[in-house]
Amino acid sequence: MLIELRPGTSAEVAEEVAALAEAHEDVAAWPVRLAGRVFVVASGDESLARVPASPAVLARRPTPEGHWLVRRESGVAPSEVAIGDGVVGGDRLWWAAGPCALESAEDAVETALAVKAQGAHALRAGLSKTRSSPYHFPGKGRRGLEALAEVRRAAAIPVITEVCDPREVEAVAEIADCLQVDGRQLDNRPLLAELGAQPRPVLLMRGPRASLDDWLRAAEFVLTRGNDAVVLCAGASGTPPQPGFGAIAALRARTDLPVVFDPSHSTGSASLVAPASLAAAAYGTDGLLIESCPRPERMYRPGDAAHMFPPESLADLVAACERARDSARSLAVPR
């Protein structure tokens, strides 16, 4: 449950309302400020949470679907999120490119310089990978932080990296400009809460079996801790997994949060990245997250190498996607 307080409510009064709301031992409550508004989040059985008879209370916001802040009608979720100097959700298509996992710092610097020369707003390079097999390369983790910092300095480009462990969020946030959450981690509530407690933008991937509500609830976890800089990333969904273009349109009706698309993981083939990107652009994606590397033959996993779109073709691909998005918008029928 959410309790909205009147604009201008002081921190002291918000804390008092939270203390009253969690009078039952099975309810936890805390204040949060988002979009210039003040809320008290009450976590637990809503029938046990109290709405205090305080003049500071403006409204009770029920959350039957497990999310309210991210919904369009709340007016809380932002439509634009800044990552470095770029803006996701702005007039132009935002995009990032790079390897799924950071392997060699030398190769990552070469990739970063290559994608930056093509106009990329950020480099993607995961430190921690949620793999489907225990025998696959899991990423460098914390020991790769120094290499990631070196890449960021050498190429002067914002970096997006994955984090899986809530204990590593603070250290990774000191280096990375945006923290990525794999779709398999949408149920990792301690991780989501920790991401909400720090100021870095969060990129939430959709898991292949996750419903839209599962996805939005994960975003809600981040917002309830005070961080509204959330970007949703669509990819493959269903069984067997197929590119989930429809999720872009479905989210538009439910939330203002910006939505980007991953054409690499959703198709599993570099040869399909261009058509998938064009389709996502026509559906109205705010951006693209593309796997790219000038030396895929040196990657640890052949499966990752198969996703890599040639860096020298990125600018042409993005330009074609912007034309596709503009064409689709010009033909759009009002709702």
GROMACS .gro file of C-alpha atoms in nm, residues 83-296:
model
  214
   83ILE     CA    1   2.248   0.796  -1.889
   84GLY     CA    2   2.566   0.996  -1.906
   85ASP     CA    3   2.506   1.276  -2.157
   86GLY     CA    4   2.242   1.076  -2.345
   87VAL     CA    5   1.868   1.069  -2.278
   88VAL     CA    6   1.655   0.758  -2.312
   89GLY     CA    7   1.304   0.860  -2.414
   90GLY     CA    8   1.401   1.182  -2.589
   91ASP     CA    9   1.328   1.286  -2.948
   92ARG     CA   10   1.615   1.084  -3.093
   93LEU     CA   11   1.682   0.712  -3.068
   94TRP     CA   12   1.920   0.632  -2.781
   95TRP     CA   13   2.152   0.335  -2.826
   96ALA     CA   14   2.436   0.147  -2.661
   97ALA     CA   15   2.660  -0.125  -2.800
   98GLY     CA   16   2.937  -0.355  -2.688
   99PRO     CA   17   3.006  -0.710  -2.574
  100CYS     CA   18   2.763  -0.897  -2.352
  101ALA     CA   19   3.045  -0.965  -2.103
  102LEU     CA   20   3.366  -0.774  -2.036
  103GLU     CA   21   3.647  -1.019  -2.109
  104SER     CA   22   3.967  -0.845  -2.216
  105ALA     CA   23   4.016  -0.481  -2.114
  106GLU     CA   24   4.221  -0.425  -2.430
  107ASP     CA   25   3.943  -0.558  -2.653
  108ALA     CA   26   3.681  -0.361  -2.457
  109VAL     CA   27   3.870  -0.034  -2.511
  110GLU     CA   28   3.893  -0.109  -2.884
  111THR     CA   29   3.519  -0.182  -2.890
  112ALA     CA   30   3.435   0.130  -2.690
  113LEU     CA   31   3.629   0.353  -2.928
  114ALA     CA   32   3.469   0.183  -3.228
  115VAL     CA   33   3.109   0.218  -3.110
  116LYS     CA   34   3.170   0.574  -2.989
  117ALA     CA   35   3.298   0.666  -3.335
  118GLN     CA   36   2.967   0.534  -3.472
  119GLY     CA   37   2.770   0.760  -3.238
  120ALA     CA   38   2.685   0.528  -2.949
  121HIS     CA   39   2.559   0.697  -2.634
  122ALA     CA   40   2.708   0.427  -2.409
  123LEU     CA   41   2.910   0.106  -2.402
  124ARG     CA   42   2.749  -0.215  -2.279
  125ALA     CA   43   2.994  -0.452  -2.106
  126GLY     CA   44   2.873  -0.685  -1.832
  127LEU     CA   45   3.085  -0.762  -1.528
  128SER     CA   46   2.851  -1.031  -1.392
  129LYS     CA   47   2.648  -1.261  -1.614
  130THR     CA   48   2.350  -1.470  -1.508
  131ARG     CA   49   2.424  -1.774  -1.721
  132SER     CA   50   2.195  -2.066  -1.799
  133SER     CA   51   2.474  -2.316  -1.728
  134PRO     CA   52   2.727  -2.329  -1.441
  135TYR     CA   53   2.994  -2.407  -1.701
  136HIS     CA   54   2.959  -2.079  -1.893
  137PHE     CA   55   3.178  -1.775  -1.827
  138PRO     CA   56   3.005  -1.587  -1.539
  139GLY     CA   57   3.184  -1.257  -1.593
  140LYS     CA   58   3.472  -1.102  -1.404
  141GLY     CA   59   3.259  -0.965  -1.123
  142ARG     CA   60   3.427  -0.728  -0.877
  143ARG     CA   61   3.772  -0.817  -1.004
  144GLY     CA   62   3.674  -0.656  -1.335
  145LEU     CA   63   3.592  -0.317  -1.184
  146GLU     CA   64   3.939  -0.178  -1.244
  147ALA     CA   65   3.931  -0.290  -1.608
  148LEU     CA   66   3.586  -0.134  -1.656
  149ALA     CA   67   3.710   0.193  -1.507
  150GLU     CA   68   4.008   0.181  -1.745
  151VAL     CA   69   3.777   0.132  -2.043
  152ARG     CA   70   3.555   0.420  -1.933
  153ARG     CA   71   3.854   0.653  -1.896
  154ALA     CA   72   4.030   0.550  -2.217
  155ALA     CA   73   3.723   0.586  -2.438
  156ALA     CA   74   3.550   0.868  -2.247
  157ILE     CA   75   3.213   0.696  -2.288
  158PRO     CA   76   2.943   0.608  -2.032
  159VAL     CA   77   2.927   0.237  -1.946
  160ILE     CA   78   2.638   0.002  -1.872
  161THR     CA   79   2.720  -0.311  -1.678
  162GLU     CA   80   2.532  -0.591  -1.511
  163VAL     CA   81   2.514  -0.653  -1.138
  164CYS     CA   82   2.369  -0.968  -0.978
  165ASP     CA   83   2.466  -0.943  -0.611
  166PRO     CA   84   2.320  -0.671  -0.384
  167ARG     CA   85   2.651  -0.664  -0.195
  168GLU     CA   86   2.827  -0.543  -0.512
  169VAL     CA   87   2.586  -0.265  -0.609
  170GLU     CA   88   2.763   0.018  -0.425
  171ALA     CA   89   3.107  -0.071  -0.563
  172VAL     CA   90   2.981  -0.113  -0.920
  173ALA     CA   91   2.779   0.210  -0.902
  174GLU     CA   92   3.101   0.402  -0.832
  175ILE     CA   93   3.229   0.299  -1.176
  176ALA     CA   94   2.929   0.238  -1.402
  177ASP     CA   95   2.688   0.500  -1.536
  178CYS     CA   96   2.395   0.256  -1.552
  179LEU     CA   97   2.334  -0.077  -1.378
  180GLN     CA   98   2.173  -0.358  -1.577
  181VAL     CA   99   1.956  -0.630  -1.424
  182ASP     CA  100   1.923  -0.956  -1.615
  183GLY     CA  101   1.573  -1.090  -1.669
  184ARG     CA  102   1.654  -1.391  -1.450
  185GLN     CA  103   1.709  -1.150  -1.160
  186LEU     CA  104   1.366  -0.984  -1.161
  187ASP     CA  105   1.275  -1.180  -0.848
  188ASN     CA  106   1.595  -1.084  -0.667
  189ARG     CA  107   1.422  -0.842  -0.431
  190PRO     CA  108   1.729  -0.758  -0.219
  191LEU     CA  109   1.912  -0.660  -0.539
  192LEU     CA  110   1.625  -0.442  -0.661
  193ALA     CA  111   1.592  -0.270  -0.322
  194GLU     CA  112   1.965  -0.198  -0.315
  195LEU     CA  113   1.948  -0.054  -0.668
  196GLY     CA  114   1.667   0.173  -0.554
  197ALA     CA  115   1.879   0.308  -0.271
  198GLN     CA  116   2.153   0.447  -0.497
  199PRO     CA  117   2.142   0.723  -0.762
  200ARG     CA  118   2.247   0.536  -1.078
  201PRO     CA  119   1.998   0.463  -1.357
  202VAL     CA  120   1.876   0.102  -1.368
  203LEU     CA  121   1.814  -0.099  -1.685
  204LEU     CA  122   1.565  -0.381  -1.620
  205MET     CA  123   1.571  -0.664  -1.873
  206ARG     CA  124   1.255  -0.870  -1.916
  207GLY     CA  125   1.293  -1.242  -1.853
  208PRO     CA  126   1.159  -1.482  -2.122
  209ARG     CA  127   0.889  -1.608  -1.886
  210ALA     CA  128   0.814  -1.283  -1.706
  211SER     CA  129   0.472  -1.126  -1.751
  212LEU     CA  130   0.433  -0.751  -1.795
  213ASP     CA  131   0.314  -0.732  -1.433
  214ASP     CA  132   0.624  -0.922  -1.313
  215TRP     CA  133   0.838  -0.671  -1.501
  216LEU     CA  134   0.651  -0.367  -1.370
  217ARG     CA  135   0.659  -0.500  -1.014
  218ALA     CA  136   1.037  -0.528  -1.039
  219ALA     CA  137   1.051  -0.163  -1.151
  220GLU     CA  138   0.819  -0.072  -0.863
  221PHE     CA  139   1.065  -0.227  -0.616
  222VAL     CA  140   1.331   0.015  -0.740
  223LEU     CA  141   1.102   0.319  -0.726
  224THR     CA  142   0.977   0.244  -0.375
  225ARG     CA  143   1.334   0.288  -0.252
  226GLY     CA  144   1.359   0.633  -0.410
  227ASN     CA  145   1.523   0.576  -0.749
  228ASP     CA  146   1.292   0.659  -1.042
  229ALA     CA  147   1.565   0.645  -1.311
  230VAL     CA  148   1.444   0.312  -1.450
  231VAL     CA  149   1.459   0.198  -1.812
  232LEU     CA  150   1.279  -0.117  -1.926
  233CYS     CA  151   1.454  -0.337  -2.182
  234ALA     CA  152   1.248  -0.576  -2.395
  235GLY     CA  153   1.397  -0.882  -2.558
  236ALA     CA  154   1.276  -1.234  -2.615
  237SER     CA  155   0.965  -1.371  -2.450
  238GLY     CA  156   0.748  -1.680  -2.462
  239THR     CA  157   0.829  -2.048  -2.513
  240PRO     CA  158   1.019  -2.092  -2.735
  241PRO     CA  159   1.157  -1.740  -2.690
  242GLN     CA  160   1.076  -1.498  -2.973
  243PRO     CA  161   1.148  -1.125  -3.009
  244GLY     CA  162   0.891  -0.949  -2.792
  245PHE     CA  163   0.807  -0.646  -3.003
  246GLY     CA  164   0.453  -0.640  -2.869
  247ALA     CA  165   0.582  -0.566  -2.520
  248ILE     CA  166   0.691  -0.221  -2.640
  249ALA     CA  167   0.338  -0.130  -2.746
  250ALA     CA  168   0.181  -0.294  -2.440
  251LEU     CA  169   0.402  -0.098  -2.203
  252ARG     CA  170   0.315   0.231  -2.375
  253ALA     CA  171  -0.043   0.188  -2.253
  254ARG     CA  172   0.062   0.116  -1.895
  255THR     CA  173   0.368   0.321  -1.805
  256ASP     CA  174   0.563   0.630  -1.906
  257LEU     CA  175   0.897   0.466  -1.825
  258PRO     CA  176   1.122   0.457  -2.134
  259VAL     CA  177   1.150   0.124  -2.315
  260VAL     CA  178   1.449  -0.001  -2.516
  261PHE     CA  179   1.498  -0.323  -2.710
  262ASP     CA  180   1.778  -0.582  -2.722
  263PRO     CA  181   1.786  -0.724  -3.077
  264SER     CA  182   2.092  -0.939  -3.005
  265HIS     CA  183   1.974  -1.164  -2.722
  266SER     CA  184   1.621  -1.172  -2.858
  267THR     CA  185   1.733  -1.325  -3.189
  268GLY     CA  186   2.062  -1.497  -3.102
  269SER     CA  187   2.215  -1.411  -3.439
  270ALA     CA  188   2.403  -1.113  -3.576
  271SER     CA  189   2.228  -1.165  -3.910
  272LEU     CA  190   1.891  -1.096  -3.747
  273VAL     CA  191   1.994  -0.789  -3.547
  274ALA     CA  192   1.912  -0.543  -3.827
  275PRO     CA  193   1.557  -0.669  -3.904
  276ALA     CA  194   1.476  -0.703  -3.535
  277SER     CA  195   1.603  -0.350  -3.467
  278LEU     CA  196   1.396  -0.209  -3.751
  279ALA     CA  197   1.085  -0.386  -3.624
  280ALA     CA  198   1.143  -0.257  -3.270
  281ALA     CA  199   1.188   0.094  -3.407
  282ALA     CA  200   0.857   0.069  -3.594
  283TYR     CA  201   0.693  -0.040  -3.269
  284GLY     CA  202   0.826   0.279  -3.109
  285THR     CA  203   1.122   0.171  -2.897
  286ASP     CA  204   1.312   0.453  -2.726
  287GLY     CA  205   1.645   0.287  -2.784
  288LEU     CA  206   1.852  -0.019  -2.870
  289LEU     CA  207   2.099  -0.230  -2.672
  290ILE     CA  208   2.317  -0.403  -2.932
  291GLU     CA  209   2.594  -0.658  -2.891
  292SER     CA  210   2.896  -0.556  -3.093
  293CYS     CA  211   3.269  -0.632  -3.096
  294PRO     CA  212   3.538  -0.587  -3.364
  295ARG     CA  213   3.706  -0.916  -3.264
  296PRO     CA  214   3.431  -1.169  -3.186
   0.00000   0.00000   0.00000
